[in-house]
């Protein structure tokens, strides 16, 4: 499962360092080439509710095996795409299939690990994904420059097919009966806290994953080659990996809202610093802060999502992931013109302001949720006494 999550993250992050190479191959602008990223993220996000409901109905492991096979085939076709339109279409298909992997693996953790230890377990899984992210950003830039961008799409496709075979011996966890797909969606979408978390992660997805796609092109616009731009973007995975270990030590000492505050503050600081100048050090600074945000803020939101409606956990987590990647897709499209016109200062200023608002919103809403959940437990204790 760790390998499957690794390759899903790897495939999702290989595109940023090779956008300029793809644009050059097909004679289009970077803004047009961004469609292979935004289309992927949109399909990744929109497919989530379906995958979640299907995993609640048919099982986590079986679903991941089928999705990995589909993703592997789409990845191989991506490597042979003759034009941009074809590449966009097959990347959309790949995104839809790879979209099943991470949320289903997170749901698997929710099924098998108690609430008290769940954020630490999710942090370990995030670390495996972070390795995929770091290697993707670094390897994509170097491989794309030396061997061509087509190889970059072929490698994760092969690993996905091997992973599908490797999952054959993994046991299915027990699942709560939820009355079918329709009942799971009703249980998830009728809960207002599911909707609140969905809005928060939509904004977070835009600020973290959507803008992250454009950071390597930002460096390339300043004359930095694809290999060095990819290595700079790889700092994200390294930051997630290291931050996740720090997070594990802090989960027992700090309340979840404080962890959210740390992650959101890092996000705000990263973009605020980058408004000064676009350079290798400032872009690396953003990337590192995004990694801290992912470890602290995102895993906190993720843990929150796994706890809201246990009987429809797969559907809730899938809706959560849908909001995340739809947000990232929308942000990539909205920010695309800034990449074409080299308006990085305006983009990063808007991101810093939005990140500050998001941080406050996350802290306040989670504290309200925690207080509401604690009230019935306190009442039960009083009654028992």
Short mmCIF file of C-alpha atoms in Angstrom, two decimals:
data_model
loop_
_atom_site.label_atom_id
_atom_site.label_comp_id
_atom_site.label_asym_id
_atom_site.label_seq_id
_atom_site.Cartn_x
_atom_site.Cartn_y
_atom_site.Cartn_z
CA UNK A 1 0.00 0.00 0.00
CA UNK A 2 2.91 2.34 0.72
CA UNK A 3 4.31 1.67 -2.77
CA UNK A 4 0.91 2.32 -4.33
CA UNK A 5 0.62 5.62 -2.46
CA UNK A 6 4.20 6.45 -3.41
CA UNK A 7 3.58 5.99 -7.14
CA UNK A 8 0.31 7.91 -6.99
CA UNK A 9 2.13 10.88 -5.45
CA UNK A 10 5.03 10.46 -7.88
CA UNK A 11 2.76 10.57 -10.91
CA UNK A 12 0.90 13.58 -9.58
CA UNK A 13 4.03 15.69 -9.14
CA UNK A 14 6.11 14.80 -12.21
CA UNK A 15 4.38 17.35 -14.41
CA UNK A 16 5.65 20.64 -12.95
CA UNK A 17 9.34 20.41 -14.05
CA UNK A 18 8.42 19.22 -17.56
CA UNK A 19 5.69 21.73 -18.44
CA UNK A 20 8.13 23.89 -20.40
CA UNK A 21 9.49 20.81 -22.21
CA UNK A 22 5.98 19.67 -23.19
CA UNK A 23 5.10 23.20 -24.34
CA UNK A 24 8.24 23.31 -26.48
CA UNK A 25 7.56 19.89 -28.04
CA UNK A 26 4.04 20.81 -29.14
CA UNK A 27 4.70 24.49 -29.88
CA UNK A 28 2.28 25.89 -27.29
CA UNK A 29 2.55 28.32 -24.37
CA UNK A 30 3.15 27.22 -20.78
CA UNK A 31 -0.36 28.48 -19.97
CA UNK A 32 -1.78 26.02 -22.51
CA UNK A 33 0.47 23.19 -21.36
CA UNK A 34 -0.82 23.67 -17.79
CA UNK A 35 -3.97 21.89 -19.02
CA UNK A 36 -2.20 18.54 -18.56
CA UNK A 37 -1.88 19.39 -14.85
CA UNK A 38 -5.24 21.09 -14.29
CA UNK A 39 -7.08 18.36 -16.24
CA UNK A 40 -5.32 15.67 -14.21
CA UNK A 41 -6.16 17.37 -10.92
CA UNK A 42 -9.77 17.98 -11.94
CA UNK A 43 -10.29 14.33 -12.89
CA UNK A 44 -8.44 13.24 -9.75
CA UNK A 45 -10.81 15.33 -7.67
CA UNK A 46 -14.11 14.69 -9.43
CA UNK A 47 -13.58 10.92 -9.36
CA UNK A 48 -13.11 10.83 -5.57
CA UNK A 49 -16.74 10.55 -4.43
CA UNK A 50 -17.33 7.63 -6.79
CA UNK A 51 -14.18 5.81 -5.65
CA UNK A 52 -15.07 6.38 -2.01
CA UNK A 53 -18.58 5.03 -2.38
CA UNK A 54 -17.32 2.03 -4.36
CA UNK A 55 -14.68 1.27 -1.73
CA UNK A 56 -17.36 1.37 0.98
CA UNK A 57 -19.42 -1.04 -1.11
CA UNK A 58 -16.84 -3.44 -2.61
CA UNK A 59 -13.69 -3.12 -0.50
CA UNK A 60 -10.54 -1.01 -0.32
CA UNK A 61 -7.91 -3.39 -1.69
CA UNK A 62 -9.90 -4.66 -4.66
CA UNK A 63 -10.67 -1.11 -5.72
CA UNK A 64 -7.01 -0.05 -5.56
CA UNK A 65 -5.90 -3.01 -7.67
CA UNK A 66 -8.29 -2.18 -10.50
CA UNK A 67 -7.47 1.53 -10.36
CA UNK A 68 -3.71 0.88 -10.52
CA UNK A 69 -4.15 -1.22 -13.66
CA UNK A 70 -6.18 1.54 -15.32
CA UNK A 71 -3.68 4.20 -14.26
CA UNK A 72 -0.76 2.16 -15.57
CA UNK A 73 -2.32 1.74 -19.00
CA UNK A 74 -3.19 5.46 -19.20
CA UNK A 75 0.37 6.35 -18.20
CA UNK A 76 1.86 4.26 -21.00
CA UNK A 77 -0.46 5.91 -23.52
CA UNK A 78 0.59 9.33 -22.14
CA UNK A 79 4.19 8.52 -22.99
CA UNK A 80 3.22 7.95 -26.63
CA UNK A 81 0.85 10.93 -27.05
CA UNK A 82 1.32 12.54 -30.52
CA UNK A 83 -0.12 15.97 -29.63
CA UNK A 84 -1.22 18.12 -26.70
CA UNK A 85 -4.93 17.31 -27.02
CA UNK A 86 -4.26 13.57 -26.80
CA UNK A 87 -1.89 14.09 -23.90
CA UNK A 88 -4.46 16.14 -21.98
CA UNK A 89 -7.13 13.46 -22.51
CA UNK A 90 -4.98 10.53 -21.36
CA UNK A 91 -3.66 12.53 -18.40
CA UNK A 92 -7.27 13.13 -17.39
CA UNK A 93 -7.86 9.36 -17.52
CA UNK A 94 -4.67 8.70 -15.53
CA UNK A 95 -5.72 11.27 -12.93
CA UNK A 96 -9.15 9.68 -12.56
CA UNK A 97 -7.63 6.23 -11.91
CA UNK A 98 -4.78 7.40 -9.68
CA UNK A 99 -7.40 9.36 -7.74
CA UNK A 100 -8.54 6.12 -6.11
CA UNK A 101 -5.25 5.29 -4.43
CA UNK A 102 -4.38 7.86 -1.76
CA UNK A 103 -7.89 8.43 -0.30
CA UNK A 104 -8.54 4.68 -0.24
CA UNK A 105 -5.25 4.03 1.54
CA UNK A 106 -6.12 6.78 4.03
CA UNK A 107 -9.51 5.17 4.56
CA UNK A 108 -7.74 1.85 5.12
CA UNK A 109 -5.80 3.51 7.94
CA UNK A 110 -9.07 4.89 9.31
CA UNK A 111 -10.53 1.37 9.27
CA UNK A 112 -7.60 -0.26 11.03
CA UNK A 113 -6.06 2.35 13.41
CA UNK A 114 -7.71 3.86 16.50
CA UNK A 115 -8.48 7.57 16.66
CA UNK A 116 -5.83 8.15 19.32
CA UNK A 117 -3.03 6.92 17.06
CA UNK A 118 -4.52 7.77 13.68
CA UNK A 119 -2.73 11.07 12.97
CA UNK A 120 0.64 9.43 13.67
CA UNK A 121 -0.24 6.57 11.30
CA UNK A 122 -1.43 9.02 8.66
CA UNK A 123 1.82 10.94 9.15
CA UNK A 124 3.78 7.77 8.33
CA UNK A 125 1.74 7.26 5.19
CA UNK A 126 2.28 10.92 4.28
CA UNK A 127 6.02 10.33 4.66
CA UNK A 128 5.89 7.58 2.02
CA UNK A 129 3.97 9.92 -0.27
CA UNK A 130 6.51 12.67 0.44
CA UNK A 131 9.32 10.45 -0.82
CA UNK A 132 7.36 9.98 -4.03
CA UNK A 133 6.83 13.72 -4.28
CA UNK A 134 10.49 14.56 -3.73
CA UNK A 135 11.73 11.96 -6.20
CA UNK A 136 9.12 13.02 -8.75
CA UNK A 137 10.15 16.67 -8.74
CA UNK A 138 13.87 15.89 -8.85
CA UNK A 139 13.78 12.96 -11.26
CA UNK A 140 11.27 14.55 -13.64
CA UNK A 141 13.43 17.60 -14.25
CA UNK A 142 16.65 15.64 -14.74
CA UNK A 143 15.08 12.79 -16.73
CA UNK A 144 13.02 15.15 -18.84
CA UNK A 145 16.08 17.17 -19.77
CA UNK A 146 18.29 14.14 -20.50
CA UNK A 147 15.87 11.55 -21.88
CA UNK A 148 12.70 13.47 -22.73
CA UNK A 149 9.40 14.04 -20.98
CA UNK A 150 7.82 10.86 -22.38
CA UNK A 151 10.03 8.69 -20.18
CA UNK A 152 8.80 10.67 -17.17
CA UNK A 153 5.24 9.44 -17.79
CA UNK A 154 6.25 5.85 -18.59
CA UNK A 155 8.11 5.08 -15.35
CA UNK A 156 5.24 5.55 -12.86
CA UNK A 157 2.94 3.66 -15.24
CA UNK A 158 5.11 0.56 -14.97
CA UNK A 159 5.40 0.89 -11.19
CA UNK A 160 1.59 1.20 -10.93
CA UNK A 161 1.11 -2.10 -12.78
CA UNK A 162 3.64 -3.82 -10.51
CA UNK A 163 1.91 -2.36 -7.43
CA UNK A 164 -1.46 -3.75 -8.55
CA UNK A 165 0.07 -7.22 -8.59
CA UNK A 166 1.72 -6.67 -5.21
CA UNK A 167 -1.57 -5.81 -3.46
CA UNK A 168 -3.04 -9.24 -4.18
CA UNK A 169 -2.20 -10.62 -0.70
CA UNK A 170 -3.37 -7.62 1.36
CA UNK A 171 -6.40 -8.50 3.51
CA UNK A 172 -9.59 -6.44 3.34
CA UNK A 173 -10.40 -4.62 6.62
CA UNK A 174 -13.86 -4.95 8.19
CA UNK A 175 -16.27 -2.20 7.14
CA UNK A 176 -19.39 -0.86 8.83
CA UNK A 177 -22.64 -1.57 7.00
CA UNK A 178 -23.87 1.66 5.41
CA UNK A 179 -26.91 0.62 3.38
CA UNK A 180 -25.35 1.10 -0.04
CA UNK A 181 -23.83 3.90 -2.12
CA UNK A 182 -26.84 6.22 -1.86
CA UNK A 183 -26.98 5.92 1.92
CA UNK A 184 -23.25 6.61 2.20
CA UNK A 185 -23.57 9.83 0.20
CA UNK A 186 -26.59 10.94 2.21
CA UNK A 187 -24.79 10.30 5.49
CA UNK A 188 -21.72 12.20 4.32
CA UNK A 189 -23.32 15.21 2.63
CA UNK A 190 -26.01 15.76 5.26
CA UNK A 191 -23.36 16.41 7.90
CA UNK A 192 -22.46 20.10 7.99
CA UNK A 193 -18.96 19.43 9.31
CA UNK A 194 -18.18 17.40 6.20
CA UNK A 195 -19.13 20.45 4.15
CA UNK A 196 -17.06 22.78 6.34
CA UNK A 197 -13.94 20.62 6.01
CA UNK A 198 -14.59 20.34 2.28
CA UNK A 199 -14.53 24.12 1.86
CA UNK A 200 -11.36 24.47 3.93
CA UNK A 201 -9.48 21.80 2.00
CA UNK A 202 -10.68 23.25 -1.32
CA UNK A 203 -8.85 26.49 -0.50
CA UNK A 204 -5.85 24.61 0.89
CA UNK A 205 -5.62 22.50 -2.26
CA UNK A 206 -5.48 25.61 -4.40
CA UNK A 207 -2.79 27.25 -2.28
CA UNK A 208 -0.60 24.18 -1.90
CA UNK A 209 -1.00 21.83 -4.87
CA UNK A 210 -2.37 24.26 -7.44
CA UNK A 211 0.34 26.90 -7.05
CA UNK A 212 3.05 24.28 -6.45
CA UNK A 213 2.59 23.20 -10.07
CA UNK A 214 3.73 26.65 -11.23
CA UNK A 215 6.80 27.06 -9.02
CA UNK A 216 9.21 25.21 -11.31
CA UNK A 217 7.98 27.23 -14.34
CA UNK A 218 8.49 30.37 -12.23
CA UNK A 219 12.17 29.52 -11.96
CA UNK A 220 12.41 28.53 -15.61
CA UNK A 221 10.97 31.94 -16.52
CA UNK A 222 14.02 33.43 -14.79
CA UNK A 223 16.40 31.33 -16.92
CA UNK A 224 16.82 28.31 -14.63
CA UNK A 225 16.94 24.98 -16.52
CA UNK A 226 14.45 22.15 -15.99
CA UNK A 227 16.85 20.00 -13.97
CA UNK A 228 17.63 22.69 -11.40
CA UNK A 229 14.00 23.83 -11.26
CA UNK A 230 12.96 20.24 -10.56
CA UNK A 231 15.54 19.91 -7.79
CA UNK A 232 14.23 23.10 -6.19
CA UNK A 233 10.68 21.73 -6.32
CA UNK A 234 11.94 18.47 -4.76
CA UNK A 235 12.48 20.36 -1.51
CA UNK A 236 8.71 20.02 -1.00
CA UNK A 237 8.92 16.27 -0.53
CA UNK A 238 11.93 16.55 1.75
CA UNK A 239 10.11 19.17 3.86
CA UNK A 240 7.02 16.94 4.15
CA UNK A 241 9.17 13.97 5.15
CA UNK A 242 11.02 15.87 7.88
CA UNK A 243 7.98 17.81 9.08
CA UNK A 244 5.94 14.62 9.40
CA UNK A 245 8.48 13.27 11.88
CA UNK A 246 8.30 16.47 13.92
CA UNK A 247 4.51 16.26 13.77
CA UNK A 248 4.56 12.77 15.27
CA UNK A 249 6.40 14.12 18.31
CA UNK A 250 4.01 17.05 18.70
CA UNK A 251 0.66 15.28 18.31
CA UNK A 252 0.73 14.19 21.95
CA UNK A 253 1.71 17.65 23.21
CA UNK A 254 -0.37 20.09 21.18
CA UNK A 255 -4.09 20.17 20.36
CA UNK A 256 -5.03 19.73 16.73
CA UNK A 257 -6.04 23.36 16.28
CA UNK A 258 -2.50 24.40 17.28
CA UNK A 259 -1.02 22.06 14.67
CA UNK A 260 -3.32 23.66 12.11
CA UNK A 261 -2.12 27.09 13.19
CA UNK A 262 1.52 26.08 12.69
CA UNK A 263 0.84 24.73 9.21
CA UNK A 264 -1.22 27.73 8.13
CA UNK A 265 1.33 30.20 9.47
CA UNK A 266 4.08 28.46 7.48
CA UNK A 267 1.95 28.78 4.34
CA UNK A 268 1.40 32.49 4.91
CA UNK A 269 5.06 33.14 5.68
CA UNK A 270 6.27 31.26 2.60
CA UNK A 271 4.17 33.25 0.16
CA UNK A 272 4.80 36.55 1.97
CA UNK A 273 8.57 36.05 1.63
CA UNK A 274 8.27 35.17 -2.05
CA UNK A 275 6.58 38.48 -2.84
CA UNK A 276 10.02 40.12 -2.47
CA UNK A 277 11.72 38.38 -5.40
CA UNK A 278 11.46 35.25 -7.56
CA UNK A 279 14.74 33.35 -7.27
CA UNK A 280 16.00 29.89 -6.43
CA UNK A 281 16.26 30.66 -2.66
CA UNK A 282 12.79 32.23 -2.41
CA UNK A 283 11.12 29.47 -4.43
CA UNK A 284 12.83 26.86 -2.26
CA UNK A 285 11.52 28.81 0.73
CA UNK A 286 7.95 28.58 -0.58
CA UNK A 287 8.36 24.89 -1.33
CA UNK A 288 9.69 24.14 2.16
CA UNK A 289 6.83 26.06 3.78
CA UNK A 290 4.33 24.19 1.61
CA UNK A 291 5.83 20.96 2.91
CA UNK A 292 5.39 22.10 6.50
CA UNK A 293 1.81 23.10 5.70
CA UNK A 294 1.07 19.70 4.19
CA UNK A 295 2.44 17.85 7.22
CA UNK A 296 0.76 20.01 9.89
CA UNK A 297 -2.36 21.55 8.38
CA UNK A 298 -3.33 18.96 5.78
CA UNK A 299 -2.91 15.86 7.95
CA UNK A 300 -4.90 17.62 10.69
CA UNK A 301 -7.75 18.28 8.26
CA UNK A 302 -7.40 14.73 7.00
CA UNK A 303 -7.62 13.22 10.49
CA UNK A 304 -10.65 15.40 11.17
CA UNK A 305 -12.33 14.09 8.01
CA UNK A 306 -11.79 10.43 8.97
CA UNK A 307 -13.56 10.98 12.28
CA UNK A 308 -16.77 12.78 11.28
CA UNK A 309 -19.00 10.00 9.86
CA UNK A 310 -17.34 6.62 10.63
CA UNK A 311 -20.08 4.56 8.96
CA UNK A 312 -19.38 6.27 5.61
CA UNK A 313 -15.67 6.94 6.10
CA UNK A 314 -14.66 5.99 2.56
CA UNK A 315 -17.20 8.36 1.05
CA UNK A 316 -16.28 11.21 3.41
CA UNK A 317 -12.54 10.87 2.73
CA UNK A 318 -13.22 10.67 -0.99
CA UNK A 319 -15.31 13.87 -0.88
CA UNK A 320 -12.47 15.46 1.10
CA UNK A 321 -9.96 14.48 -1.59
CA UNK A 322 -12.35 15.67 -4.30
CA UNK A 323 -12.45 19.13 -2.74
CA UNK A 324 -8.66 19.16 -2.41
CA UNK A 325 -7.94 18.39 -6.04
CA UNK A 326 -10.79 20.38 -7.53
CA UNK A 327 -9.37 23.32 -5.58
CA UNK A 328 -5.88 22.62 -6.94
CA UNK A 329 -7.24 22.37 -10.50
CA UNK A 330 -9.15 25.64 -10.22
CA UNK A 331 -6.09 27.40 -8.78
CA UNK A 332 -3.83 26.10 -11.55
CA UNK A 333 -6.23 27.46 -14.19
CA UNK A 334 -6.72 30.81 -12.45
CA UNK A 335 -2.98 31.25 -11.89
CA UNK A 336 -2.04 30.16 -15.43
CA UNK A 337 -2.24 33.69 -16.93
CA UNK A 338 0.12 34.94 -14.21
CA UNK A 339 2.65 32.37 -15.38
CA UNK A 340 2.30 33.51 -18.98
CA UNK A 341 2.76 37.18 -18.06
CA UNK A 342 5.44 36.71 -15.38
CA UNK A 343 3.21 38.32 -12.72
CA UNK A 344 4.61 36.36 -9.81
CA UNK A 345 4.50 39.21 -7.27
CA UNK A 346 0.74 39.63 -7.72
CA UNK A 347 0.16 35.88 -7.51
CA UNK A 348 2.20 35.38 -4.35
CA UNK A 349 0.64 38.42 -2.65
CA UNK A 350 -2.85 37.03 -3.27
CA UNK A 351 -1.73 33.62 -1.98
CA UNK A 352 -0.28 35.09 1.23
CA UNK A 353 -3.49 36.99 2.01
CA UNK A 354 -5.67 33.96 1.31
CA UNK A 355 -3.41 31.72 3.42
CA UNK A 356 -3.79 34.05 6.41
CA UNK A 357 -7.59 33.90 6.16
CA UNK A 358 -7.50 30.11 5.75
CA UNK A 359 -5.36 29.68 8.87
CA UNK A 360 -7.77 31.64 11.06
CA UNK A 361 -10.76 29.79 9.58
CA UNK A 362 -9.23 26.35 10.21
CA UNK A 363 -8.35 27.11 13.83
CA UNK A 364 -11.73 28.63 14.71
CA UNK A 365 -13.90 26.02 12.98
CA UNK A 366 -11.98 23.06 14.43
CA UNK A 367 -12.19 24.52 17.94
CA UNK A 368 -15.96 24.93 17.46
CA UNK A 369 -16.23 21.32 16.26
CA UNK A 370 -14.14 19.99 19.17
CA UNK A 371 -16.23 21.92 21.70
CA UNK A 372 -19.45 20.60 20.18
CA UNK A 373 -18.18 17.01 20.25
CA UNK A 374 -16.98 17.35 23.85
CA UNK A 375 -20.35 18.61 25.14
CA UNK A 376 -22.28 15.29 24.81
CA UNK A 377 -19.40 13.39 26.44
CA UNK A 378 -19.40 15.80 29.37
CA UNK A 379 -23.17 15.41 29.70
CA UNK A 380 -22.82 11.61 29.70
CA UNK A 381 -20.24 11.76 32.49
CA UNK A 382 -22.52 14.01 34.61
CA UNK A 383 -25.46 11.64 34.07
CA UNK A 384 -23.39 8.63 35.07
CA UNK A 385 -22.27 10.37 38.27
#
